[in-house]
Amino acid sequence: MRRSWFLLLLAGAITFSYQLAFFDRWFSQADEGQMLLYADILAKGGELYRDATLYPLPGAFYFLSGIFQLVEPSIRVARWLVMLEFTVFTMLLVALLRYCVGVRCAAAAIVAMFVYRIWAFPHWQFYGYSAQALLLLVAAALLLVRSFARDDVRSLALAGFLTGLAVFCKQDYGAAGMLAFCAALAVHVKSATGGLRTANAKAFGWFIGPAALVGGLTALHFLRQGLLLEMLQQTVLNHLVGIATFEYPGLPSLFPLFAQDPSLRSAAGITAYMPGVLFSVDWEMLRSSDFYREGWLWDLGLKAFFFGPYLLLTLGGVRLVRQRTSLADPAMRIGYLTEWVIWALGAVFVLSFSLNRPQDYVHLAILYWPLLALGLVYVDRVLGRFPGWRIPIAALVFLVAVPTVGYSARLVWRIRTVYDTPIENPRSGIFYSEAEAKLISSVVGYVRANTRDDQPATVMPYFPLVTFLADRHGPHRSSYVVWPVPEIPDREGELIRAIDGMDSDIFIYHFTQFKLFPSFDEYVPELFGYLVDHFEIDEVYSFDPWGYMLAALRRTPEAPAGTALVSPMRRFALRIESPDAPPRRIPRPGQGDYVAFQDWPFRPVMALRPSAAGQRTVLSVPLRVEPGARLVSAIGFNARRWFHYPPVAVAFEVAIVAQDGTREIAYSRSLDPHLVLADRGWFPVEIDLAAHAGRRVAVEFSTACNRTAGEEFWMGGWEVPRIVTRASAAAAGRH
């Protein structure tokens, strides 16, 4: 017993110590931001589902809100909490393993959990409902095994209660744990002899009853709030609709096995299947290495990660069937049941992953801990059965463990050094990369400078961390995170009315949206059109080519001055100019391939597709110039192409052609927003036409690009050109 306690304390000390090096580095704008913001809403007296829409059940949010009522809310407080939770998680897993393995293999779990902690990144790096549910489940597993070992119904009841809390934190993980534990309990009940209190039909009541109590209390709470049906709609129906609506990533193809798989190396494959920690801190080193560029071991390793659990669990299940006679041996029974519990957890987690979406790296990695524990159980069993193999097995484990632990330690160092810049904000307390620190400070500073404490701040589609750090609230319960699936009826209409009625004039827009979803303008077109009509970009925040891109918008109280020079209803001429061939005129039926009128963030746009290979796309429109007239427009890339590989530069030009054929270049500028961050945004074009007053001219807009990759509408945006006169400017009150 003394030796076991020493091992647990050692596990806690080691786990706590190594996390100190990096627990306060990096940030998650969406998941972490949502946890912090919603817990803060609760701590201020709000209620979930009424004041903020939410897919998960609220247990983890309530727990964090309780902490926020004791201490000032901050990211750092939540990070301390999750660091302590992972320390306890590791100690509980070691204690669980001690029921079925020796001290050495249980001690090896400390190392295995270090590797798991790093490679499950970003899980366990920030406080989240997934980690909270897993902590409760490993505690429940330990209590369940304890109840088997001691015939203790109190431990069994407490295991059921913790499992119910796990469901309360994350419904799918908790339900999977409930299934695994009920199956283990059934094995215990069916195989037990001697009238054990935990081995009869009543045992299921002792276990399921407390879990049901958690569900009943939850239902009662929301019933009293008048939110029970709303809670069920958001956590059950909306969750299922979201899963069924989009094509989330599935498992990678198993074949080819011994060759590079292009699907793993595509942009979509890297996003879905690349370990998050590698992409965050060591991607440049990896992709430039011969290991990645020349061989296929990387691809094989990823496929082993995704498909290996199915093989491991199948072999483990066969082993449990073959070893079932251990249930009749008092000396082996508890060890067998413990292995059964761990195997069952691994099996239901992998089953849940297989039935759920998305099936990507990050959603599988956090569920790997029972598989690692099973691996230690099997090593212990082999060593016990074949003691002569100890040296070869130890050598093999050493050969695998040393480079794995060594590279994991390098990743810890990379996390610490990449994210080394703090910001001055009492709600932060963590470190960011230099570019991210500048971005977060700038955006939060803008919000706080342009709103009062009691005014709403709108951040869409999703960057709730800004709202939390600015200590503001949103204008509507659905405004904090706007997913592609509407969680309430007439969501767009409600959001428009809420934004229109708020007494603040700013809006933060997040361009860096998840690739697997449609873009914001596609899934809320009415809301996006409203924003285009009523807001314009005031400042752009983008300090890293690969990084987050946000913009501060400001309300425009008046309609734009002047009249549109170009529109779909007005005839214009279109041609492609080439340095070594006569101009090629584009007939009206084919003009839609080169010019389109669209709403972009946040301007109505005439998109003129650039031409490459020395060519130029030219749109020409006739104009009779009135006295005092000005041509007003703006140029820019669509934000979807601010980061584009290969980089593309586009030359924008406006020329005035007189009736005698004289051509004057009135405006010219090139943009390359991939390489030049200052080229991200809109750039005004204003041309005084006074020299042509009273005459007829042709106004020519043209775009040309340096690569064929730039021959698309999103590379050639002109704010719909307008002709502004003194009279129209005075009427609009803007120019």
XYZ file of C-alpha atoms in Angstrom, residues 86 100 109 114 116 122-123 142 178 246 294 353 370 380 401 446 505 521 531 585 591 654 672 677:
24
model
C -4.795 16.359 -15.922
C -4.159 -5.277 -13.067
C 1.817 5.019 -17.522
C 3.190 12.598 -20.962
C -0.547 11.458 -24.699
C -4.906 21.035 -28.175
C -7.048 18.912 -25.837
C -11.546 3.435 -10.676
C -22.206 4.461 -19.276
C -22.232 18.610 -43.648
C 10.874 11.427 -49.664
C -15.619 8.007 -32.969
C -7.469 3.617 -22.800
C 2.696 -6.698 -18.354
C 10.029 5.175 -26.120
C -10.612 48.459 -30.385
C -21.785 50.989 -33.991
C -21.845 34.637 -46.661
C -23.781 43.820 -43.044
C -13.623 41.071 -77.543
C -19.162 38.201 -70.203
C -8.232 52.731 -64.380
C -0.126 40.890 -53.345
C 0.221 41.913 -45.286
